[in-house]
Coordinates of C-alpha atoms and ligand atoms in Angstrom, one line a residue:
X1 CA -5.8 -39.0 -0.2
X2 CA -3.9 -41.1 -2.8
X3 CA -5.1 -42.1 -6.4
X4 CA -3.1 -44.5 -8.7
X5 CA -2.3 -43.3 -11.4
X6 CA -3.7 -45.3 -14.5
X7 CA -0.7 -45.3 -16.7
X8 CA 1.4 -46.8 -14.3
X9 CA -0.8 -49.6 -13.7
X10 CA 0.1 -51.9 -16.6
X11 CA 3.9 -51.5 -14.8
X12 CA 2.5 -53.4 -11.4
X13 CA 1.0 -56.0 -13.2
X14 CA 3.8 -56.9 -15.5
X15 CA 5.7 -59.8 -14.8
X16 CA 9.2 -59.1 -13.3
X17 CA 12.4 -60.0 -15.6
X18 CA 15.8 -60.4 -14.4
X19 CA 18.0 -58.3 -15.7
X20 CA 18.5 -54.8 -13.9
X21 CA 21.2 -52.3 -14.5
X22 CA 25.0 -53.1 -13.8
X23 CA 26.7 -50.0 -13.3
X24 CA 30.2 -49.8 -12.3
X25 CA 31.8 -47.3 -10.5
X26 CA 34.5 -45.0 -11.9
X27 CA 33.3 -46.5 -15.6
X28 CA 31.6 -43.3 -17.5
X29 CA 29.7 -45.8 -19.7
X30 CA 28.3 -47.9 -17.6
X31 CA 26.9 -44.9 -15.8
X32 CA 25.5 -42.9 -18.1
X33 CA 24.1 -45.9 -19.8
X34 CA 22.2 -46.5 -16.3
X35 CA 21.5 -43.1 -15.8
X36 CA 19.8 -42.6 -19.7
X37 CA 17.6 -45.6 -18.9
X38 CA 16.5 -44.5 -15.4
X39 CA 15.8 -40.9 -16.6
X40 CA 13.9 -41.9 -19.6
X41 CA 11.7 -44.2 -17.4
X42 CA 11.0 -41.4 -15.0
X43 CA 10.0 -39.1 -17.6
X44 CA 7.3 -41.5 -18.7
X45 CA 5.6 -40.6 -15.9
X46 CA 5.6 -37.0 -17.2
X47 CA 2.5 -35.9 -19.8
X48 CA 2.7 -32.2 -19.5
X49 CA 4.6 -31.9 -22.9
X50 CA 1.6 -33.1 -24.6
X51 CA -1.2 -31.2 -26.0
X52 CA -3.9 -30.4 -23.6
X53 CA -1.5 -31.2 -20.5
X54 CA 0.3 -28.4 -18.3
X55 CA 3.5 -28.2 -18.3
X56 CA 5.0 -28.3 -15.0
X57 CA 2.5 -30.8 -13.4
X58 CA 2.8 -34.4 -13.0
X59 CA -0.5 -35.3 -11.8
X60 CA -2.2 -37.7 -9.6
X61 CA -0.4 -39.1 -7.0
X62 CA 1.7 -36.3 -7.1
X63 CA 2.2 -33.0 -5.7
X64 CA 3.4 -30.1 -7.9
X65 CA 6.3 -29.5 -6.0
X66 CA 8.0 -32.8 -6.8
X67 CA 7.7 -31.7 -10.7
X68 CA 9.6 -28.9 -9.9
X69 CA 12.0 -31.3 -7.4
X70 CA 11.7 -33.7 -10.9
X71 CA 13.2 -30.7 -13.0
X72 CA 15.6 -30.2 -11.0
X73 CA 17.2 -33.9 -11.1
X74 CA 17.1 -33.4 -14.9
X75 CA 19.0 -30.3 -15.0
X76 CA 21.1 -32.1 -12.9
X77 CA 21.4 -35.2 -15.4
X78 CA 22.3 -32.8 -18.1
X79 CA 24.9 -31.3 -15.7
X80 CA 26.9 -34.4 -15.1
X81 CA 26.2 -36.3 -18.3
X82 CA 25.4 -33.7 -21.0
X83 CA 22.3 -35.5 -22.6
X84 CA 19.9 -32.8 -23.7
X85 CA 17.2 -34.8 -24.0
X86 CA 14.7 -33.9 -21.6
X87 CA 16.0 -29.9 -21.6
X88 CA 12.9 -28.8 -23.8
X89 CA 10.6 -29.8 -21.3
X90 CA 12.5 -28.7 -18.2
X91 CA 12.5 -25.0 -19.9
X92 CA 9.0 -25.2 -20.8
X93 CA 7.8 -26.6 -17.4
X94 CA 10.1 -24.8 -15.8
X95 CA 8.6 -21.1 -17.2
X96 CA 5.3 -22.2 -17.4
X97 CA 5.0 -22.0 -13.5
X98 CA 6.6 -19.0 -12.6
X99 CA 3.0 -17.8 -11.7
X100 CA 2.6 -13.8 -12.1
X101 CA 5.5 -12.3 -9.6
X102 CA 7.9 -14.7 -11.0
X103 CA 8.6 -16.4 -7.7
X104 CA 6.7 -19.7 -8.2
X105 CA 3.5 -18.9 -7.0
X106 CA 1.2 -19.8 -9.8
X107 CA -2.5 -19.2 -9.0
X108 CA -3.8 -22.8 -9.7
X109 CA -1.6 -24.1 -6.3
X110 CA -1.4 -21.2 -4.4
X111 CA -4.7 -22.3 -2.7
X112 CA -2.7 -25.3 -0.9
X113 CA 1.1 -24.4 -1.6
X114 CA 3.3 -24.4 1.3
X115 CA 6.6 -22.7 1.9
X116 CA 8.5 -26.5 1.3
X117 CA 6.5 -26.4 -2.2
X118 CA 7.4 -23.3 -3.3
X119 CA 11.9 -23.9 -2.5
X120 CA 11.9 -27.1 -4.5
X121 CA 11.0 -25.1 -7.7
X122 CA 13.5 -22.4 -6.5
X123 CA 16.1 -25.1 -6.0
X124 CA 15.7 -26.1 -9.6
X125 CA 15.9 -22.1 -10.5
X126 CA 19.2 -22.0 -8.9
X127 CA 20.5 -25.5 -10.3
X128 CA 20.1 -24.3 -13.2
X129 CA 21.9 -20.9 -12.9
X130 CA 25.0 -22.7 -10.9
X131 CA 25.4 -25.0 -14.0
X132 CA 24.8 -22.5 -16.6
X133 CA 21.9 -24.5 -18.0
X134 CA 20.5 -22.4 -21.3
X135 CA 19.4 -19.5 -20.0
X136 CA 15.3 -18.5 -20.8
X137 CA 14.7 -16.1 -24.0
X138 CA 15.2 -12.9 -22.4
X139 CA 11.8 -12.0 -22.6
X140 CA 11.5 -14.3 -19.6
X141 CA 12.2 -14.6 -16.4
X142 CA 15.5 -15.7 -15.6
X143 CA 17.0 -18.5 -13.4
X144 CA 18.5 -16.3 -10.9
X145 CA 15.9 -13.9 -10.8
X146 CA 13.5 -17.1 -10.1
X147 CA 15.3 -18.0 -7.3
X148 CA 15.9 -14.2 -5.7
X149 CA 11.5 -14.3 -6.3
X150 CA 11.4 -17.5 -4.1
X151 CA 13.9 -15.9 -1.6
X152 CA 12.3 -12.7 -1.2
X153 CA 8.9 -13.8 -1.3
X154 CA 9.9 -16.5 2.1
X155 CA 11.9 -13.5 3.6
X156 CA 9.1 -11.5 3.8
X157 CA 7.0 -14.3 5.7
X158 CA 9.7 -14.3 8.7
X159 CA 7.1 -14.6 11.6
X160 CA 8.7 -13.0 15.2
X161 CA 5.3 -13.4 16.2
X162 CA 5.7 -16.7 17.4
X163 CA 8.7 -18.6 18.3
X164 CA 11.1 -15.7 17.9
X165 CA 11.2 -16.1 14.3
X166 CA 11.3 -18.8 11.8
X167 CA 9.3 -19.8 8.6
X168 CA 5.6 -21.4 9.0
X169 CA 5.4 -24.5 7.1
X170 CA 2.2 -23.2 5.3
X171 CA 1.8 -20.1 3.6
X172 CA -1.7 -19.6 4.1
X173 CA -3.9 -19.4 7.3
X174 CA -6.6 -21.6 6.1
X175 CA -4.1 -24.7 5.3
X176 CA -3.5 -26.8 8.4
X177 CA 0.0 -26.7 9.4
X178 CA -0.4 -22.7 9.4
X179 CA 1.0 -23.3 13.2
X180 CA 3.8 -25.7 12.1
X181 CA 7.3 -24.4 11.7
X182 CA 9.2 -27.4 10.0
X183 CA 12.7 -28.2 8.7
X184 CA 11.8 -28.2 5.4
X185 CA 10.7 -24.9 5.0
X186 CA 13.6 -23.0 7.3
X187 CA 16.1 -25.6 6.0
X188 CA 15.0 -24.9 2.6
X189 CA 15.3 -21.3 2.3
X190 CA 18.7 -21.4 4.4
X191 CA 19.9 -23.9 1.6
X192 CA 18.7 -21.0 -1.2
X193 CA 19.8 -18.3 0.5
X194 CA 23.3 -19.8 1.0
X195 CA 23.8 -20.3 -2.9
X196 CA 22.4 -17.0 -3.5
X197 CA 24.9 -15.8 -1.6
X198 CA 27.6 -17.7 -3.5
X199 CA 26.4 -16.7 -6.7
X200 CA 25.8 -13.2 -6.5
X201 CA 28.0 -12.3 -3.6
X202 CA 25.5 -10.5 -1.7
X203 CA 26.2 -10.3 1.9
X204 CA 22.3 -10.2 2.6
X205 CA 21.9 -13.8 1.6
X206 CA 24.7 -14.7 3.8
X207 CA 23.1 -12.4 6.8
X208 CA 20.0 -14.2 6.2
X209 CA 21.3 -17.8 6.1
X210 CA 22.9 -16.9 9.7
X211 CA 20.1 -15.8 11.0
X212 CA 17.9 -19.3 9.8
X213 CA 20.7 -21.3 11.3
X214 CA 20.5 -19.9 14.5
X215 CA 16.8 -19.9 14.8
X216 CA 16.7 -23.1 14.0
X217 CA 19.9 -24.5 16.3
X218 CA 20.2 -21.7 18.8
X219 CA 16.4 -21.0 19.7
X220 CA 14.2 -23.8 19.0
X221 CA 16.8 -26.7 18.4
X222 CA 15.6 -28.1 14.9
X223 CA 19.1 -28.9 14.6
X224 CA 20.1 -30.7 17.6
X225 CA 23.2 -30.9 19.9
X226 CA 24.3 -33.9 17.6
X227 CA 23.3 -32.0 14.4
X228 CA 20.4 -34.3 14.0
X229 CA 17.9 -32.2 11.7
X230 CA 14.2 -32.8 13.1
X231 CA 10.6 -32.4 11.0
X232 CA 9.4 -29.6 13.0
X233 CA 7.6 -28.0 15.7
X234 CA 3.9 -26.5 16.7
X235 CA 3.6 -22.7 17.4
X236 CA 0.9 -23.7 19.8
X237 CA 3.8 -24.4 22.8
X238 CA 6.0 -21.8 21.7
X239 CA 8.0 -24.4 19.5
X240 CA 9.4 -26.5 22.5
X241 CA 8.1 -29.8 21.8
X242 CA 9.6 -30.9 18.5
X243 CA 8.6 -33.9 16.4
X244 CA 11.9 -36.0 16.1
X245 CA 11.2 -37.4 12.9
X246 CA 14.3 -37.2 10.7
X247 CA 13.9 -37.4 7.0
X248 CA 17.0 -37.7 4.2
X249 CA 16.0 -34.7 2.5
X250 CA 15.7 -32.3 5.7
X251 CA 19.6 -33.4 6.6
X252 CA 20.5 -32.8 3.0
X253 CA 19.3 -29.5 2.7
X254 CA 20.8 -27.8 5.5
X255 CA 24.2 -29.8 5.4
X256 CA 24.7 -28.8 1.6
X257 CA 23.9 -25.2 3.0
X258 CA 26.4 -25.6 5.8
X259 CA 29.2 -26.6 3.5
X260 CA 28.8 -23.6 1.0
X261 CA 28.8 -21.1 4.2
X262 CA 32.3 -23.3 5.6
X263 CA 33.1 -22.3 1.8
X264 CA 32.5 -19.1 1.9
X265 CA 34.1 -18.2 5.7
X266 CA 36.7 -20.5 6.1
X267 CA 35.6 -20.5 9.5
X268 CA 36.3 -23.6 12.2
X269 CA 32.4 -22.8 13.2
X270 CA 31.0 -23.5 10.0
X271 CA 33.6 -26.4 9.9
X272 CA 32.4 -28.1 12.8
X273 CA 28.7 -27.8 11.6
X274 CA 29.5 -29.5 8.7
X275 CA 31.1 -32.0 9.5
X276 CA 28.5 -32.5 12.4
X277 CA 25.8 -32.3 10.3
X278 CA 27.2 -35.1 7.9
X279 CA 28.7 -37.3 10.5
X280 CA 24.3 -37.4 12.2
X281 CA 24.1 -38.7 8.3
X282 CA 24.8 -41.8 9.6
X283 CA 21.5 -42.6 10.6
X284 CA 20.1 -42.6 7.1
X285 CA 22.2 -45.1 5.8
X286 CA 22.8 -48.8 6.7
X287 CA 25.8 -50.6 8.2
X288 CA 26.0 -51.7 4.4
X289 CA 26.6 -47.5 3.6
X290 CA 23.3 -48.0 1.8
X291 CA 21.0 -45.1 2.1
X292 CA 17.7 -45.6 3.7
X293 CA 14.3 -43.7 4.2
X294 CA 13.3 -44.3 8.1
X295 CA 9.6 -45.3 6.4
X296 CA 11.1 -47.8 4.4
X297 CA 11.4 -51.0 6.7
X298 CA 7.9 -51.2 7.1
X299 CA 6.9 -49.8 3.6
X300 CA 5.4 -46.9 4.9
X301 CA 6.4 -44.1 2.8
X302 CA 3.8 -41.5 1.2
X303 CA 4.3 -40.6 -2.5
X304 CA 6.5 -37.7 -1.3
X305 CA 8.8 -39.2 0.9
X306 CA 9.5 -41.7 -1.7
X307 CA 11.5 -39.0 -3.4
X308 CA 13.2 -38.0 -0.2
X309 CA 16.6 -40.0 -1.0
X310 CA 17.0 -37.5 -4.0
X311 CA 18.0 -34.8 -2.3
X312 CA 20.4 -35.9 0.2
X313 CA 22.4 -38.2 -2.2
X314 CA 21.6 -34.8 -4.6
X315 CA 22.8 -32.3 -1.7
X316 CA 25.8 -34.8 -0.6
X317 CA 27.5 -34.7 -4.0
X318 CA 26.9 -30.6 -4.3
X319 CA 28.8 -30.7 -0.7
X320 CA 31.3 -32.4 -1.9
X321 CA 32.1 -30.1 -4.7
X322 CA 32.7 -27.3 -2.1
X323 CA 33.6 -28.4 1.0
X324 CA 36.2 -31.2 -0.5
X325 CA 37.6 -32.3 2.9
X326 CA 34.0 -34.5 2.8
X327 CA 34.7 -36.1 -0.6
X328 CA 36.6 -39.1 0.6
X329 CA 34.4 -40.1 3.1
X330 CA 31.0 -39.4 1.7
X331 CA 32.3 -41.0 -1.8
X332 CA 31.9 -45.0 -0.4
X333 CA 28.5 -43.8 0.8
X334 CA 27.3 -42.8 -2.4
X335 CA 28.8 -45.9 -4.3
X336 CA 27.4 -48.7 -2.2
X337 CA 24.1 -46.6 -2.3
X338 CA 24.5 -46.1 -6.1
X339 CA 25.2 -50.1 -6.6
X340 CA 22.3 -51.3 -4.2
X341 CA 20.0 -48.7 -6.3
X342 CA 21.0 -49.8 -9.7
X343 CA 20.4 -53.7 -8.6
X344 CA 16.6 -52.5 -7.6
X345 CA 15.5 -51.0 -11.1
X346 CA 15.1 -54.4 -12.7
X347 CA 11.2 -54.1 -12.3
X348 CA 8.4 -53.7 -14.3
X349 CA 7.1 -54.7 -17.5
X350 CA 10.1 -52.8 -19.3
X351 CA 12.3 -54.9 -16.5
X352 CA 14.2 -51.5 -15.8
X353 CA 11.9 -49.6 -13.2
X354 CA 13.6 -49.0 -10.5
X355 CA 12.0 -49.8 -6.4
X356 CA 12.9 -48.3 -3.6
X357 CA 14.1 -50.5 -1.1
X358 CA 17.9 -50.0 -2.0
X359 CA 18.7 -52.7 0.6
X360 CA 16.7 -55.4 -0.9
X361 CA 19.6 -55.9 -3.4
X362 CA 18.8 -58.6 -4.7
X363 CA 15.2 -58.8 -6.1
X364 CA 12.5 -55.4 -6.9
X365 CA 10.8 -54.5 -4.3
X366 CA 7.6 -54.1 -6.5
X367 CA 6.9 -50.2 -6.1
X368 CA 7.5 -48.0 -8.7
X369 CA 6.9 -44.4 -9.9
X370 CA 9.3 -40.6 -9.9
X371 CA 9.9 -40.9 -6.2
X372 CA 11.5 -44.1 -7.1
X373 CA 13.6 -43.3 -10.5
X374 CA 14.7 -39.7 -9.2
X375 CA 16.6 -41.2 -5.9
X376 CA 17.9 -44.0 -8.4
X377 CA 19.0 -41.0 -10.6
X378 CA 20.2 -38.6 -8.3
X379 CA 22.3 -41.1 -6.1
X380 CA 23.8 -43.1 -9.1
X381 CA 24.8 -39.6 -11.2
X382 CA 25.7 -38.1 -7.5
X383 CA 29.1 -40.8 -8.3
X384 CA 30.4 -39.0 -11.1
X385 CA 30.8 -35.6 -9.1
X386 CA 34.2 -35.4 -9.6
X387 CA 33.8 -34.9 -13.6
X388 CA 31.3 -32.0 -13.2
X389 CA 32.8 -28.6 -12.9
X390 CA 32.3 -26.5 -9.8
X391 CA 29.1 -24.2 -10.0
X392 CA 29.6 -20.8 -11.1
X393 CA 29.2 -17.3 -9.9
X394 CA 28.0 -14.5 -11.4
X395 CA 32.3 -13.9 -10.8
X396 CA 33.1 -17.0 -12.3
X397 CA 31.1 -17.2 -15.8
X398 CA 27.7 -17.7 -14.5
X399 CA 25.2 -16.1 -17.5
X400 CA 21.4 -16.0 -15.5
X401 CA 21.1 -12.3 -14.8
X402 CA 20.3 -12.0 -11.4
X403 CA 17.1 -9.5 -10.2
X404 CA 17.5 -8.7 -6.1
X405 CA 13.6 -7.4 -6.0
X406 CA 12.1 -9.8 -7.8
X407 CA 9.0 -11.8 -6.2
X408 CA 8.5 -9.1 -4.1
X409 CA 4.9 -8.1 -5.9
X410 CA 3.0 -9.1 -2.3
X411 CA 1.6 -12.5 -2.9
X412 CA 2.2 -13.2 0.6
X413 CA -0.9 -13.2 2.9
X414 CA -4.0 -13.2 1.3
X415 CA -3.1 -13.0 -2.8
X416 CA -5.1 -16.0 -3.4
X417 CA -7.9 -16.5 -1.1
X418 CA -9.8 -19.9 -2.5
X419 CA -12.8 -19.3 -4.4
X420 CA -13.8 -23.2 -4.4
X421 CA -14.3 -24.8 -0.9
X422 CA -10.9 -26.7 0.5
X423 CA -11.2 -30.2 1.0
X424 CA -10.0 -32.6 3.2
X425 CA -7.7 -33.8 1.2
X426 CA -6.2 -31.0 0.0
X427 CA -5.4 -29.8 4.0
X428 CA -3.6 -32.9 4.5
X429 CA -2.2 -33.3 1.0
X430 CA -1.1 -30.0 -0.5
X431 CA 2.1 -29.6 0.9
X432 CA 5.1 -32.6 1.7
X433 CA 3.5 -34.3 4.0
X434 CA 6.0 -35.4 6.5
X435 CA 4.3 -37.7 9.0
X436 CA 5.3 -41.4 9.4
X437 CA 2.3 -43.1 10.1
X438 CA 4.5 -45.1 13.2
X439 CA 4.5 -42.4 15.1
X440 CA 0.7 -42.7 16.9
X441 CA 1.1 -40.4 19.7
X442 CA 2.6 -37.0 18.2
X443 CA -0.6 -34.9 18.8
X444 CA 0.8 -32.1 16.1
X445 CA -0.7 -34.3 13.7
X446 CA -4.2 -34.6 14.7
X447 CA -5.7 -33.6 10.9
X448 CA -4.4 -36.4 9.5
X449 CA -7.2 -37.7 11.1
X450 CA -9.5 -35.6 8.6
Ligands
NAG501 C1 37.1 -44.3 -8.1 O1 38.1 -43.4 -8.5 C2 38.6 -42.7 -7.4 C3 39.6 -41.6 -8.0 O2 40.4 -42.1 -9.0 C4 39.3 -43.6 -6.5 O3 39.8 -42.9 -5.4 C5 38.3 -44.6 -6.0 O4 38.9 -45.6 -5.2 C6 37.6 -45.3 -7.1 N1 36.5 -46.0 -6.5 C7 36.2 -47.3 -6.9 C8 35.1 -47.9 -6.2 O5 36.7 -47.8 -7.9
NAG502 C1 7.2 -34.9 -24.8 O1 8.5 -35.2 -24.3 C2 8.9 -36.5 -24.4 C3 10.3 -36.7 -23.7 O2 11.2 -35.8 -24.2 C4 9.0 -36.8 -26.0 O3 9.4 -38.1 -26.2 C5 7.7 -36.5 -26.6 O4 7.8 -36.6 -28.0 C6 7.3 -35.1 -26.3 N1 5.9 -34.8 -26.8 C7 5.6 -33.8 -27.6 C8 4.2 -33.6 -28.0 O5 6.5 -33.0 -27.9
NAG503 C1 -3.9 -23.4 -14.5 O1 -5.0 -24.3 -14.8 C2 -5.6 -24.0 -16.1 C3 -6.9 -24.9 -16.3 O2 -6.6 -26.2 -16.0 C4 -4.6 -24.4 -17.2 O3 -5.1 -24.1 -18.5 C5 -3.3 -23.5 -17.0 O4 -2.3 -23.9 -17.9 C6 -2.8 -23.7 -15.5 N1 -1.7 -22.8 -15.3 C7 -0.6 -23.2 -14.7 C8 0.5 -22.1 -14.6 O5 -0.4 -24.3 -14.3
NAG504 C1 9.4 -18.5 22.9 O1 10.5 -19.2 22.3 C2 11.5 -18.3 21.8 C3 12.5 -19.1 21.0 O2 13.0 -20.2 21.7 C4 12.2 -17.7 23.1 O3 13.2 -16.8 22.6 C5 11.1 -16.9 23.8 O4 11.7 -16.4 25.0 C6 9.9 -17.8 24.2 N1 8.9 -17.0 24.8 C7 8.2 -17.4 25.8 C8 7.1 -16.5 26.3 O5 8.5 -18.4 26.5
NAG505 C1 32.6 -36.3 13.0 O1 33.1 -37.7 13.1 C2 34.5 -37.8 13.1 C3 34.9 -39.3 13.0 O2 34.1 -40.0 13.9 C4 35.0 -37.1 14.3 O3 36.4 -37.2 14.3 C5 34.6 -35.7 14.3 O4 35.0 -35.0 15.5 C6 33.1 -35.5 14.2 N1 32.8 -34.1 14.0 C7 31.8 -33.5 14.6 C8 31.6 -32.1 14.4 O5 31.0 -34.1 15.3
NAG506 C1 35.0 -23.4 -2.6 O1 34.2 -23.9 -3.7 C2 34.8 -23.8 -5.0 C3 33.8 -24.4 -5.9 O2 32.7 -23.7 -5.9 C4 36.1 -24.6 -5.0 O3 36.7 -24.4 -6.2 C5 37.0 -24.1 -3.9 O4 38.2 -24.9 -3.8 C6 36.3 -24.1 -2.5 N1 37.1 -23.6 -1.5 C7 37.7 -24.3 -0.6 C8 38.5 -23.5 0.4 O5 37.7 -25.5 -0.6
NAG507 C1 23.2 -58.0 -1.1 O1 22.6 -58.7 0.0 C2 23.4 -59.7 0.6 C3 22.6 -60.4 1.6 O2 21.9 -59.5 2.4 C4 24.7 -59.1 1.2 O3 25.5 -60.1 1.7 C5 25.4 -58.3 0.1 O4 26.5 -57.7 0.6 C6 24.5 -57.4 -0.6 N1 25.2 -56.7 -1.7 C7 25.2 -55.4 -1.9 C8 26.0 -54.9 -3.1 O5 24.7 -54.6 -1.1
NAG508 C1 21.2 -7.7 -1.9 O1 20.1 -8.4 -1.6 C2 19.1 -7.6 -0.9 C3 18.0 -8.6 -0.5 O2 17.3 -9.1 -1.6 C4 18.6 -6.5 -1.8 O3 17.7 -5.7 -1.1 C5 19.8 -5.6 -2.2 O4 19.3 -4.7 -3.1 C6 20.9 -6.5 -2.8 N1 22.0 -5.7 -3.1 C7 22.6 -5.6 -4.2 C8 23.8 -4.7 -4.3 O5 22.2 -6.2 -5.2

């Protein structure tokens, strides 16, 4: 189920003016200039500031987990460029959600939240302790604390039961996709666990990012012999039949994860996975190094997976900063990518929104909204990684105070049974939704139907 939003409507129908953003690589200004316009125009979108609004949600089309994924790109803007601008909301948004164990499970979405939903929000948690973004009064939760809630909270739903382990995609049995175990969600938490471990220095995270990896490699193959990361795969055959969709995001995760465990071992194994799992990059990105969603070609992409580009170009640039033997050939990716994406925001009424279609250089591609200004953002900022400084530690300056129990209050299996009646739509639309309508015959997908 999709709704257009009302506000945004006035941008379709707006005549389209040349003009678009020039950005030049290496040149600060012309960056930041870009990056100001593109953030502001995302923002737009954003109404949980105002009075009578909730903070934290975007609303129709979207999902609450790409707020969170939407915070998360503004932390990072104030990390490379040090605008404050948007910080006030990003606290307030950011706290409003926590949801009563502090691990991002706030009652109004637990109903349809899967385990993908819940990371993105811990992602932006983390972000913002790695960069030392203002820390929370400290009568509030805190942003390491948040992200050891999300972690513990997704531990504890480690299902042996079927598949020999590995995370469902959906939290809650009466969500379909209960019997999916995706990328996303065992990617995701191996991504958080991983920078947990680098920030606090507990070996448990590290233990626990090992043992995602090879569930997901060694046992059901997720990540393939060529380091290809794959949506997911149905309990219902004991997770040998996978769907071989491969999204940017999925690749990002787990490769940004991969680097910070090569950082942390030194280890040829971690190394090689690394590497591997950027050189299988290649399939997301043209023969022009532009980046590119597989549902792009035929304009297929839902209002999720129009965000997707975000986090690889997001993740790519974070690998960068840790595993460095990547930076020098990732960098040309991310320029061309960065270039192609500036040359689309030249749309809308305010002749600055930005499309998708990075590869249709030369004139908007007519589609607009976060999904769209948040890949812009992330990929265009992700060029300026060099001037960011490394993410702490709690051993290396990092403030958030950390709180290894949190989220552990026992949301897990049936906290939040629904009092109103489920719908269709929120089955098939609560969580990322990662089906590409080409692919007719995958049979794991049958409610889509609904
Ligand atoms: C940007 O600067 C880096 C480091 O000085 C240099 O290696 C690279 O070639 C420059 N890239 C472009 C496109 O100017
Ligand atoms: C909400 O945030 C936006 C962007 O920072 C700002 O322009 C606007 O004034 C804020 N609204 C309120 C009511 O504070
Ligand atoms: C939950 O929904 C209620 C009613 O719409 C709203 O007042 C409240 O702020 C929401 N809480 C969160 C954490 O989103
Ligand atoms: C089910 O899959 C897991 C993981 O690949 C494997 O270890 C286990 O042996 C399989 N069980 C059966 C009954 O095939
Ligand atoms: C990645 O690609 C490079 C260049 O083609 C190659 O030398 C290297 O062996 C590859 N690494 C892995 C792990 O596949
Ligand atoms: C590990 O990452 C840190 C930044 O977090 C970096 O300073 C350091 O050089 C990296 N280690 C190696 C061996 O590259
Ligand atoms: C723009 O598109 C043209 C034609 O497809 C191509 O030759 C050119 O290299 C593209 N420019 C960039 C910056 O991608
Ligand atoms: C390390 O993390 C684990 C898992 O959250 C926790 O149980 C343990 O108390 C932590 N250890 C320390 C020393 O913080």
């Amino acid at each position: 189920m999709r709704f257009f939003r009302h506000v945004a409507a006035s941008t379709l129908a707006a005549a389209h003016i040349a003009q678009g953003l020039d950005i030049t690589i290496n040149d600060t200004k012309s960056i930041d200039s870009a990056l100001s316009t593109i953030a502001y125009g995302m923002v737009k979108y954003y109404q949980g500031n105002e009075s009578g609004m909730i903070p934290g949600e975007l609303g129709d089309p979207y999902y609450w987990w790409e707020c969170g994924a939407m915070f998360n790109s503004l932390i990072n803007y104030w990390y490379y460029t040090g605008d404050t601008t948007y910080n006030d909301i990003v606290t307030q948004g950011m706290l409003w959600q926590v949801g009563p164990d502090n691990n991002y499970m706030p009652p109004n979405q637990t109903k349809a939240e899967g385990n993908d939903d819940q990371i993105f929000w811990g992602f932006a948690a983390m972000s913002a302790a790695e960069f030392n973004y203002p820390n929370p009064p400290s009568d509030e939760p805190q942003w390491v604390a948040l992200a050891q809630g999300v972690f513990n909270s997704q531990a504890a739903r480690w299902d042996s039961q079927y598949c020999a382990g590995g995370l469902r995609w959906q939290i809650f049995t009466w969500n379909n996709g209960y019997d999916y175990k995706n990328s996303a969600s065992n990617g995701g938490l191996f991504n958080l666990a991983t920078r947990l471990g680098a920030y606090t220095g507990n070996q448990t995270y590290f233990d626990w990012a090992e043992k995602l990896w090879d569930w997901m490699h060694d046992d059901v193959g997720l990540i393939g012999d060529d380091w290809q990361v794959f949506d997911g795969t149905s309990i219902d055959d004991n997770c040998t039949s996978l769907d071989h969709t491969r999204w940017t995001y999925n690749q990002g995760m787990i490769l940004n994860g991969a680097a910070i465990m090569w950082n942390q071992t030194n280890t040829r194994e971690w190394r090689e996975r690394t590497e591997g799992l950027w050189n299988a990059s290649s399939y997301f990105f043209t023969e022009e190094m532009i980046m590119r969603e597989i549902c792009e070609p035929t304009t297929n992409c839902n209002t999720d997976q129009l965000s997707f580009k975000a986090y690889l170009a997001r993740f790519m640039a974070a690998s960068t900063k840790v595993a460095p033997f990547l930076y020098d050939s990732m960098m040309p990716y991310l320029y061309k990518s960065a270039v192609a994406a500036a040359q689309q925001c030249d749309g809308g009424s305010d002749g600055v929104t930005c499309g998708m279609k990075w590869t249709q250089n030369t004139t908007w591609d007519g589609s607009y909204g976060v999904g769209q200004q948040m890949c812009a953002l992330e990929v265009i900022q992700a060029t300026t990684i060099q001037r960011t400084s490394a993410p702490v530690s709690a051993d290396t300056g990092g403030t958030s105070k950390g709180d290894p129990s949190a989220g552990t209050g026992g949301d897990t299996t049936d906290a939040a049974a629904p009092t109103d009646p489920i719908t269709a739509g929120d089955k098939a639309g609560a969580s990322i939704l990662t089906v590409v309508v080409l692919i007719g015959t995958c049979s794991l997908f049958y409610w889509l139907a609904v």
